[in-house]
PDB file of C-alpha atoms in Angstrom:
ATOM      1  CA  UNK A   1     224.485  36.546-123.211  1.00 76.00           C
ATOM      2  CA  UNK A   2     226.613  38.997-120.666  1.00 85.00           C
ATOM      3  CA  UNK A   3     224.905  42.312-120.858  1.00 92.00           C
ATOM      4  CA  UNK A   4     224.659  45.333-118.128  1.00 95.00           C
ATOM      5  CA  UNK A   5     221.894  47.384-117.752  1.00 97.00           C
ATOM      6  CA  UNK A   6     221.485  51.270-115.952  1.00 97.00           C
ATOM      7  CA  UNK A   7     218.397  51.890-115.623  1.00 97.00           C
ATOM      8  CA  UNK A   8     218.390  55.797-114.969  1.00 96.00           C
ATOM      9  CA  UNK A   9     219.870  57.596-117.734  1.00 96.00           C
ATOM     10  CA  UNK A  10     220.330  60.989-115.831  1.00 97.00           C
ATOM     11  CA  UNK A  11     219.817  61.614-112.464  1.00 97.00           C
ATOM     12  CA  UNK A  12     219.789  65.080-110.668  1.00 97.00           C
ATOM     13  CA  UNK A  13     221.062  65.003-106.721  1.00 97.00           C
ATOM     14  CA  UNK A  14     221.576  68.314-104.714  1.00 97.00           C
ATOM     15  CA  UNK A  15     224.903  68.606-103.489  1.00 97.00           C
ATOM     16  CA  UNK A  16     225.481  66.888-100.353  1.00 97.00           C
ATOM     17  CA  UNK A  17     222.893  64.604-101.256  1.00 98.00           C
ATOM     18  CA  UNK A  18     223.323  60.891-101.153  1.00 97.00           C
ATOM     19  CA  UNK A  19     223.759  59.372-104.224  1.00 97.00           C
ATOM     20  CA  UNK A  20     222.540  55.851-105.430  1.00 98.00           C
ATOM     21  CA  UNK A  21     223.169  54.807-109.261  1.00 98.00           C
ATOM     22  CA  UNK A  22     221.969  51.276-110.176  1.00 98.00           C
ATOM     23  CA  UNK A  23     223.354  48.482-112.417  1.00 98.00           C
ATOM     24  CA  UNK A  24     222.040  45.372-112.981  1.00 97.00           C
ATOM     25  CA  UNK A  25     223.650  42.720-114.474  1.00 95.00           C
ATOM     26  CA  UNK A  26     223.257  39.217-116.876  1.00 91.00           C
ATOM     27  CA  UNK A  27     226.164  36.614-116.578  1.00 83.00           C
ATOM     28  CA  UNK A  28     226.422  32.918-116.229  1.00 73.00           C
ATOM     29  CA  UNK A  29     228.724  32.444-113.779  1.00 77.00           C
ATOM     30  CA  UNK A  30     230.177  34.646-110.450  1.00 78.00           C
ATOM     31  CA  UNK A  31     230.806  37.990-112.100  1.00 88.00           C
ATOM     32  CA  UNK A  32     233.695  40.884-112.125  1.00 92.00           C
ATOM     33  CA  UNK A  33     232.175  43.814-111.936  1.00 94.00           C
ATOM     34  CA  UNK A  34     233.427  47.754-112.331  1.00 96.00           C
ATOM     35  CA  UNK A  35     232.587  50.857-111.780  1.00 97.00           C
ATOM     36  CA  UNK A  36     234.105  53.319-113.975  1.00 97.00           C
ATOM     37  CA  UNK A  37     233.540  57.293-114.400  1.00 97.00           C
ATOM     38  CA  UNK A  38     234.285  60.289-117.190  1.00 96.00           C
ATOM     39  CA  UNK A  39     234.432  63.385-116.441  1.00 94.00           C
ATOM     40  CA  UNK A  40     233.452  65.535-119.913  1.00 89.00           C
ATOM     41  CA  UNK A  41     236.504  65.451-122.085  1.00 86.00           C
ATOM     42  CA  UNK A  42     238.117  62.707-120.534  1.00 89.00           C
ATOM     43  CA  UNK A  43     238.705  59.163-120.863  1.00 91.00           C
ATOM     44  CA  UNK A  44     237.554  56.409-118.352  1.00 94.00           C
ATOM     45  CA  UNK A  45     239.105  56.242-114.782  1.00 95.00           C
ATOM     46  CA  UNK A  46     237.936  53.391-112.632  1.00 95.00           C
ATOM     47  CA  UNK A  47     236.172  54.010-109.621  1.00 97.00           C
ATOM     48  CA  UNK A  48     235.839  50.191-108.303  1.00 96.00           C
ATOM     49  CA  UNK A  49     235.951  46.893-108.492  1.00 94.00           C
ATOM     50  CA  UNK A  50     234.325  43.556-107.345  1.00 93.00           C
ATOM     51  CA  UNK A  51     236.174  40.173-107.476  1.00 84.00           C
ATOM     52  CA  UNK A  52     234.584  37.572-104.697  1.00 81.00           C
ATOM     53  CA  UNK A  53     234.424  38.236-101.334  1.00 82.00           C
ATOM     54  CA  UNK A  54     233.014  41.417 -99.318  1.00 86.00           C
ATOM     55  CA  UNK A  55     229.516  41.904-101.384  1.00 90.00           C
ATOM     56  CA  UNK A  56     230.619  45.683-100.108  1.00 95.00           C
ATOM     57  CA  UNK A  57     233.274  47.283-102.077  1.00 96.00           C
ATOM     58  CA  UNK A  58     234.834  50.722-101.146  1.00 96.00           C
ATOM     59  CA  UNK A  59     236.586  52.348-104.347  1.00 96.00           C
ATOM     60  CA  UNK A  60     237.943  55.866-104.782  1.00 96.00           C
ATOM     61  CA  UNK A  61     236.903  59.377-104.173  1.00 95.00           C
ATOM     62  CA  UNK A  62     234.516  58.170-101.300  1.00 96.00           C
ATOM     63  CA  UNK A  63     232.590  55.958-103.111  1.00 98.00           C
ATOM     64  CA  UNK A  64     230.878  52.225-102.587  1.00 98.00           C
ATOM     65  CA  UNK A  65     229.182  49.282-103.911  1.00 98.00           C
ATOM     66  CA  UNK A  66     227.582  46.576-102.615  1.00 96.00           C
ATOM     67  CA  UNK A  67     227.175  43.526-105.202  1.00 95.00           C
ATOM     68  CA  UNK A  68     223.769  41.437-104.939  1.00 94.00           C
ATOM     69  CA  UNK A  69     223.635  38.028-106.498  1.00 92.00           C
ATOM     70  CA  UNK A  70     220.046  37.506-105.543  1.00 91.00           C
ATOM     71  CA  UNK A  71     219.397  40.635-107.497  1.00 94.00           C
ATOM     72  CA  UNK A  72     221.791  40.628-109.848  1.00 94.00           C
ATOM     73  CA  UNK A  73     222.617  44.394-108.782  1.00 96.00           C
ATOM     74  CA  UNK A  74     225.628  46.111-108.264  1.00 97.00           C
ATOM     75  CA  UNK A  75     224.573  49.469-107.191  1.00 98.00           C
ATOM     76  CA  UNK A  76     227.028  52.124-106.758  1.00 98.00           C
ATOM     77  CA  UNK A  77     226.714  55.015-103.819  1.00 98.00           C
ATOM     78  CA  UNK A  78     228.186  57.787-102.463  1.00 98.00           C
ATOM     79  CA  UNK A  79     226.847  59.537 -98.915  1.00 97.00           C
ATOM     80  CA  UNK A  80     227.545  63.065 -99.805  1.00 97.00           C
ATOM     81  CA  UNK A  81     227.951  63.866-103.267  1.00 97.00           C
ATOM     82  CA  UNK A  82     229.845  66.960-104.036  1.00 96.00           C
ATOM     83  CA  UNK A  83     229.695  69.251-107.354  1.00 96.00           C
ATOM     84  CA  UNK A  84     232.717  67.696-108.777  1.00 95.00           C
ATOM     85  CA  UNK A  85     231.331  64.282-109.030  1.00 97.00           C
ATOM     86  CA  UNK A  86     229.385  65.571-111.745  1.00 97.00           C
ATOM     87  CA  UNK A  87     230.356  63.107-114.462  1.00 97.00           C
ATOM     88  CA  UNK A  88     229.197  60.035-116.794  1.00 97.00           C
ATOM     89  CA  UNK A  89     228.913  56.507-114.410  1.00 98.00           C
ATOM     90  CA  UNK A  90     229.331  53.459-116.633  1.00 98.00           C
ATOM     91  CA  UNK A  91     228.527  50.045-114.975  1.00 97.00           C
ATOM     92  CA  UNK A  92     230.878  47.150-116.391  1.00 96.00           C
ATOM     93  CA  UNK A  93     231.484  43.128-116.279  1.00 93.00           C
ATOM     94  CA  UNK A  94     234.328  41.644-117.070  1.00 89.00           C
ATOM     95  CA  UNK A  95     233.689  39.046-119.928  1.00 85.00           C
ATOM     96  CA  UNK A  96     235.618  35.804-121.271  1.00 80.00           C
ATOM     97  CA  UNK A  97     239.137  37.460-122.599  1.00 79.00           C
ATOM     98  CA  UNK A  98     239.663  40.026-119.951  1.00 82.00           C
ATOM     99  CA  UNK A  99     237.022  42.309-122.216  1.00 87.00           C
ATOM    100  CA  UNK A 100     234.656  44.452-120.243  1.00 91.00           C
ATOM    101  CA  UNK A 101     230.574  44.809-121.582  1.00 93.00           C
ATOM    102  CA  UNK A 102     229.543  48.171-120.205  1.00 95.00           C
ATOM    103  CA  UNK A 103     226.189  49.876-119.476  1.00 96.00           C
ATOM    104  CA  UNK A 104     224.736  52.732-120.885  1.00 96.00           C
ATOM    105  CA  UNK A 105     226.109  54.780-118.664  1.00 97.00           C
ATOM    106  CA  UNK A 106     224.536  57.058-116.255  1.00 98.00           C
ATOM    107  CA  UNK A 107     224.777  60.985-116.189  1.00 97.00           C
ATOM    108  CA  UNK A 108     224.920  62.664-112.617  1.00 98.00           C
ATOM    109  CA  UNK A 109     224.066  66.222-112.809  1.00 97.00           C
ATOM    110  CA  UNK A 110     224.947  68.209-108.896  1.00 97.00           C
ATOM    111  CA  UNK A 111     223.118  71.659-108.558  1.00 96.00           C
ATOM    112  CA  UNK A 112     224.122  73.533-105.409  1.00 91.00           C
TER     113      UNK A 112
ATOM    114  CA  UNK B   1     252.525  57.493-113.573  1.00 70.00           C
ATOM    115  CA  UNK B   2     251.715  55.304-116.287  1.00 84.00           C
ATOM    116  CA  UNK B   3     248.802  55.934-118.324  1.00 93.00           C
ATOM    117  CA  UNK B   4     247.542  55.039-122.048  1.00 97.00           C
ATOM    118  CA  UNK B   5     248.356  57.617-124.508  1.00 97.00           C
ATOM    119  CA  UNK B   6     246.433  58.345-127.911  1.00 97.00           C
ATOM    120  CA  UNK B   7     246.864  60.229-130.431  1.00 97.00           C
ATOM    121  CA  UNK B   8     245.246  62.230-131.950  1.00 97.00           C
ATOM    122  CA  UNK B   9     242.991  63.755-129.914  1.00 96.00           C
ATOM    123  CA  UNK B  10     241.072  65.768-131.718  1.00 97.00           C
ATOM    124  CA  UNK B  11     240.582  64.992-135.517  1.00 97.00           C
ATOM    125  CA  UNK B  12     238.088  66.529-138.084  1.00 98.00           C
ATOM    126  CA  UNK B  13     238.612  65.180-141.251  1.00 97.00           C
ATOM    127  CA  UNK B  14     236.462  65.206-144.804  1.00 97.00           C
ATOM    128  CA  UNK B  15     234.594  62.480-145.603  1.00 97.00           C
ATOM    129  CA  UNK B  16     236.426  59.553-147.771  1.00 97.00           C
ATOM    130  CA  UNK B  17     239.785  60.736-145.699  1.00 98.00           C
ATOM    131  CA  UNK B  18     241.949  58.323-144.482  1.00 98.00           C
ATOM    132  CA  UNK B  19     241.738  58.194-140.804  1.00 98.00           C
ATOM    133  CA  UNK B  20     244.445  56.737-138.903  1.00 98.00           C
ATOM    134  CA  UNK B  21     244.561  56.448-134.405  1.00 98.00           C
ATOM    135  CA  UNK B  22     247.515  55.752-132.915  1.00 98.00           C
ATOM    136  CA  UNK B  23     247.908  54.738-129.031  1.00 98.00           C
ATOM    137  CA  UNK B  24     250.530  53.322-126.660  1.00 98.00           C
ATOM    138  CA  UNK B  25     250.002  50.880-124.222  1.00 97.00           C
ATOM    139  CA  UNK B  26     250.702  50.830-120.783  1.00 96.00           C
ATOM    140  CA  UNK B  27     254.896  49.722-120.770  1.00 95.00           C
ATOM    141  CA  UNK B  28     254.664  45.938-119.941  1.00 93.00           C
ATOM    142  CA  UNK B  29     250.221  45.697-120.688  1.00 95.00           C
ATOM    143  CA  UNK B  30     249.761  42.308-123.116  1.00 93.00           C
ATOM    144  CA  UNK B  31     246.082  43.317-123.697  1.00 95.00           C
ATOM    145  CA  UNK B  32     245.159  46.364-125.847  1.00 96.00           C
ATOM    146  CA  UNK B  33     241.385  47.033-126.270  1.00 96.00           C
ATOM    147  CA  UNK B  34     239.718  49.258-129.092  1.00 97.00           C
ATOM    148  CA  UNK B  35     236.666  50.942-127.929  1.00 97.00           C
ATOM    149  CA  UNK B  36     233.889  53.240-129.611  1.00 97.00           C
ATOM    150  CA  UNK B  37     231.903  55.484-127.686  1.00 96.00           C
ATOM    151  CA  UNK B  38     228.889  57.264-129.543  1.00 95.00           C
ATOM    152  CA  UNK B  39     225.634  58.978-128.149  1.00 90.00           C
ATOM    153  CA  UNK B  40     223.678  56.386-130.263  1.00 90.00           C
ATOM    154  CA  UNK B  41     225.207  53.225-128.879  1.00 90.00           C
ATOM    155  CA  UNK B  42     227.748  53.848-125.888  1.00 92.00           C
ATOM    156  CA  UNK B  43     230.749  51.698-125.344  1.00 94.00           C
ATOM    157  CA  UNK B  44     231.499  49.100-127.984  1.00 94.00           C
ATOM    158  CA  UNK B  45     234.045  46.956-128.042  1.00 94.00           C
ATOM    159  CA  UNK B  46     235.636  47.212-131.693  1.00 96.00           C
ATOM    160  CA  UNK B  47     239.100  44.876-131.312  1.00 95.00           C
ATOM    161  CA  UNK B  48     241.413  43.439-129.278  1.00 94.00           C
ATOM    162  CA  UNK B  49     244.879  42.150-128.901  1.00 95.00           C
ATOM    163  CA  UNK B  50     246.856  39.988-126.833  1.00 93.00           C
ATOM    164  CA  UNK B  51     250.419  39.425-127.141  1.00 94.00           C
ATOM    165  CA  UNK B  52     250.149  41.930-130.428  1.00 94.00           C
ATOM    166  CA  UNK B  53     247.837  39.016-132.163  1.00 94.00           C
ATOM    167  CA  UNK B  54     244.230  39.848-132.973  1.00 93.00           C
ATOM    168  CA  UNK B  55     241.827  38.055-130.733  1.00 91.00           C
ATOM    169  CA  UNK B  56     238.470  39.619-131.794  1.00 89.00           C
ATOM    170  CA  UNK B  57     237.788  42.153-134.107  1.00 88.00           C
ATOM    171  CA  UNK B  58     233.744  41.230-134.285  1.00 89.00           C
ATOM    172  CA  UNK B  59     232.790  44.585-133.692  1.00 89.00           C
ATOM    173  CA  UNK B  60     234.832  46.058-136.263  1.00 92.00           C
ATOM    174  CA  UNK B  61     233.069  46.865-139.520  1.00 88.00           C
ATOM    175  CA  UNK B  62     235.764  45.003-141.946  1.00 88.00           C
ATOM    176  CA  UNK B  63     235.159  46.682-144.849  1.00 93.00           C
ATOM    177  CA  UNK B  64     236.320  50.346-143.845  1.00 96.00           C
ATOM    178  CA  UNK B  65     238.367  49.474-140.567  1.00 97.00           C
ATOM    179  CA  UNK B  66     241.086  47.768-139.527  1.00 96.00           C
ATOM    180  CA  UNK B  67     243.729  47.447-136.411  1.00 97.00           C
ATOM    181  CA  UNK B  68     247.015  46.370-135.680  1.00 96.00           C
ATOM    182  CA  UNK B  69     249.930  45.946-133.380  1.00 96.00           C
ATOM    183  CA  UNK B  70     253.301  46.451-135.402  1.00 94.00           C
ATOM    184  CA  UNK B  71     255.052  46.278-131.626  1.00 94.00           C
ATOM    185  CA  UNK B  72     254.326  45.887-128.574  1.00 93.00           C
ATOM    186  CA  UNK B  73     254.354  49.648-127.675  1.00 95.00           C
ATOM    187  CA  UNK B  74     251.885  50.936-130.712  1.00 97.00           C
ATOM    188  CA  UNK B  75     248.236  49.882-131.361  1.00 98.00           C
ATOM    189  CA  UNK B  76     246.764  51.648-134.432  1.00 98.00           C
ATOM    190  CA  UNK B  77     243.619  51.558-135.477  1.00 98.00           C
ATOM    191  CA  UNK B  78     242.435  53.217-139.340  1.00 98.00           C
ATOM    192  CA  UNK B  79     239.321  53.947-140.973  1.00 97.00           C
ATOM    193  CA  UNK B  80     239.809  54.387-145.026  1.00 97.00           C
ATOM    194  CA  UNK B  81     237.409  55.336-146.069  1.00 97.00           C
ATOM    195  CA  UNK B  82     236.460  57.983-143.330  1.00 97.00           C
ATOM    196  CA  UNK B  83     232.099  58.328-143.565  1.00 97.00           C
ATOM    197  CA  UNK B  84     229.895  60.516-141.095  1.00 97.00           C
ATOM    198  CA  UNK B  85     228.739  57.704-139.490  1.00 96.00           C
ATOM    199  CA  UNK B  86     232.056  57.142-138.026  1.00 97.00           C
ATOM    200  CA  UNK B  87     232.111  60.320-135.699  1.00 97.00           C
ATOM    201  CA  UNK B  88     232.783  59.137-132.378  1.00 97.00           C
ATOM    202  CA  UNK B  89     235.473  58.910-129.575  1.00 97.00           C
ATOM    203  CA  UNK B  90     237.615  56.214-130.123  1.00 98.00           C
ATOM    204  CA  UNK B  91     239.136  54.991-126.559  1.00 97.00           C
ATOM    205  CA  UNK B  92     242.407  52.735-126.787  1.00 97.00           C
ATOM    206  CA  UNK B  93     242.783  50.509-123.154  1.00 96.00           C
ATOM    207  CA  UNK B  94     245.249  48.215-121.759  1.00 96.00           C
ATOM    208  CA  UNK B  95     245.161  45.986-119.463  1.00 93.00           C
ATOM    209  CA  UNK B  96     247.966  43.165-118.340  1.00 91.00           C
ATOM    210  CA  UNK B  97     246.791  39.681-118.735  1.00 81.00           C
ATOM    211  CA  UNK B  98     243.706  37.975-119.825  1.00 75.00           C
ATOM    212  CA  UNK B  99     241.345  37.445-116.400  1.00 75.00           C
ATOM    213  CA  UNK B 100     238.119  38.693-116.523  1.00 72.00           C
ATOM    214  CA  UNK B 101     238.652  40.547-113.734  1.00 77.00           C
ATOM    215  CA  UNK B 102     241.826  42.471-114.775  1.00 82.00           C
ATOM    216  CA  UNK B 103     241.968  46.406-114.340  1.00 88.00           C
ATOM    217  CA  UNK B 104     241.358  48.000-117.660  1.00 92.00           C
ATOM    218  CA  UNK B 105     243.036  51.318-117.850  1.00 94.00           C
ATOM    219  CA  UNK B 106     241.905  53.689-120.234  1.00 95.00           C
ATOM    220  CA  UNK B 107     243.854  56.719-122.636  1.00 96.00           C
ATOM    221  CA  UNK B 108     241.864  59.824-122.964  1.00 95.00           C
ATOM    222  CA  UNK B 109     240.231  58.740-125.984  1.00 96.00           C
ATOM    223  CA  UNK B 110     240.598  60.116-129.720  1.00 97.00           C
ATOM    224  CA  UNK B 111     237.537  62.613-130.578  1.00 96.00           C
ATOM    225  CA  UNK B 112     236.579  62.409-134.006  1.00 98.00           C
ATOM    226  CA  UNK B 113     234.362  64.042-136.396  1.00 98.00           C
ATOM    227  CA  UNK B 114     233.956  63.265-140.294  1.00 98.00           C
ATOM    228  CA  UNK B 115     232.080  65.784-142.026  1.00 97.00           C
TER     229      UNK B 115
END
């Protein structure tokens, strides 16, 4: 069965920090995989997006992922993280239908 | 700049109240999604629709919910009756087509609380 796992329900980073949030994935065959974010209050705006091709996906708001087959990983990362990235990270795959299976989801937390 | 919209977005209601969430689509989006989002369990997938005909309502518990698509611009999705249990955010999506790998673009989610 398709299923996403995060591993790290919170993580704390300093801002300016690098930032690495993981996602690890179970699917049959080549997989679509997303990275979406909330912000508290909100709904879900979608940060990325991997198809076939480049294993390294840039997305918005400075952000990357680079998808691993041998791993089954598609990590998400950001070089400098700044206070306002402070938000929920949900890891996705795109199932039969167009439906998306999501993570857990991830909390970032930025102190200054 | 298009976007979902759902309504309400706040509700607290008494428990055994009828419950009803109303969203609109993205003008020209053929696939509406019905997501749940609680601490408990995260993101499920309650219902969708293509085309405005059901395609999977698994996640839905039958005996209290139900969705539909009366046009192509309205999704609704009601709870009667409302319990505790169903406190949660209630996301409405859209997305055109049916790939896999189709943007899903989400409204800003209906926040509900049944006391």
């Amino acid at each position: 069965a398709q299923s996403v796992t995060q591993p790290d329900i919170h993580i704390t980073v300093s801002e300016g920090a690098s930032l690495e949030l993981r996602c690890n994935y179970s699917y049959g065959a080549t997989p679509y995989l997303f990275w979406y974010v909330q912000s508290p209050g909100q709904g879900l705006q979608l940060l990325l997006k991997y198809f076939s091709g480049d294993t390294l996906v840039q997305g918005i708001k400075g952000f990357e992922a680079e998808f691993k087959r041998s791993q089954s990983s598609f990590n998400l990362r950001k070089p400098s993280v700044h206070w306002s990235d402070a938000a929920e990270y949900f890891c996705a795959v795109g199932a039969w239908g167009g439906k998306l299976i999501f993570g857990q989801g991830t909390e970032l937390s930025v102190k200054p | 700049d298009a976007r979902v919209t759902q309504t309400p977005r706040h509700k607290v209601t008494e428990m055994g109240q009828e419950v009803t969430m109303r969203c609109q689509p993205i003008l020209g989006h053929n696939t509406v999604f019905w997501y749940r989002q609680t601490m408990m369990q995260g993101l499920e997938l309650l219902a969708y629709f293509r085309n405005r005909a059901p395609l999977d309502d698994s996640g839905m518990p039958k005996d209290r919910f139900s969705a539909e698509m009366p046009d192509a611009t309205l999704a609704t999705l009601k709870i009667q009756p409302s319990e505790p249990r169903d406190s949660a955010v209630y996301f409405c999506a859209s997305a055109l087509g049916e790939r896999s790998g189709n943007t899903i673009y989400f409204g800003e989610g209906s926040w509900l609380t049944v006391v």
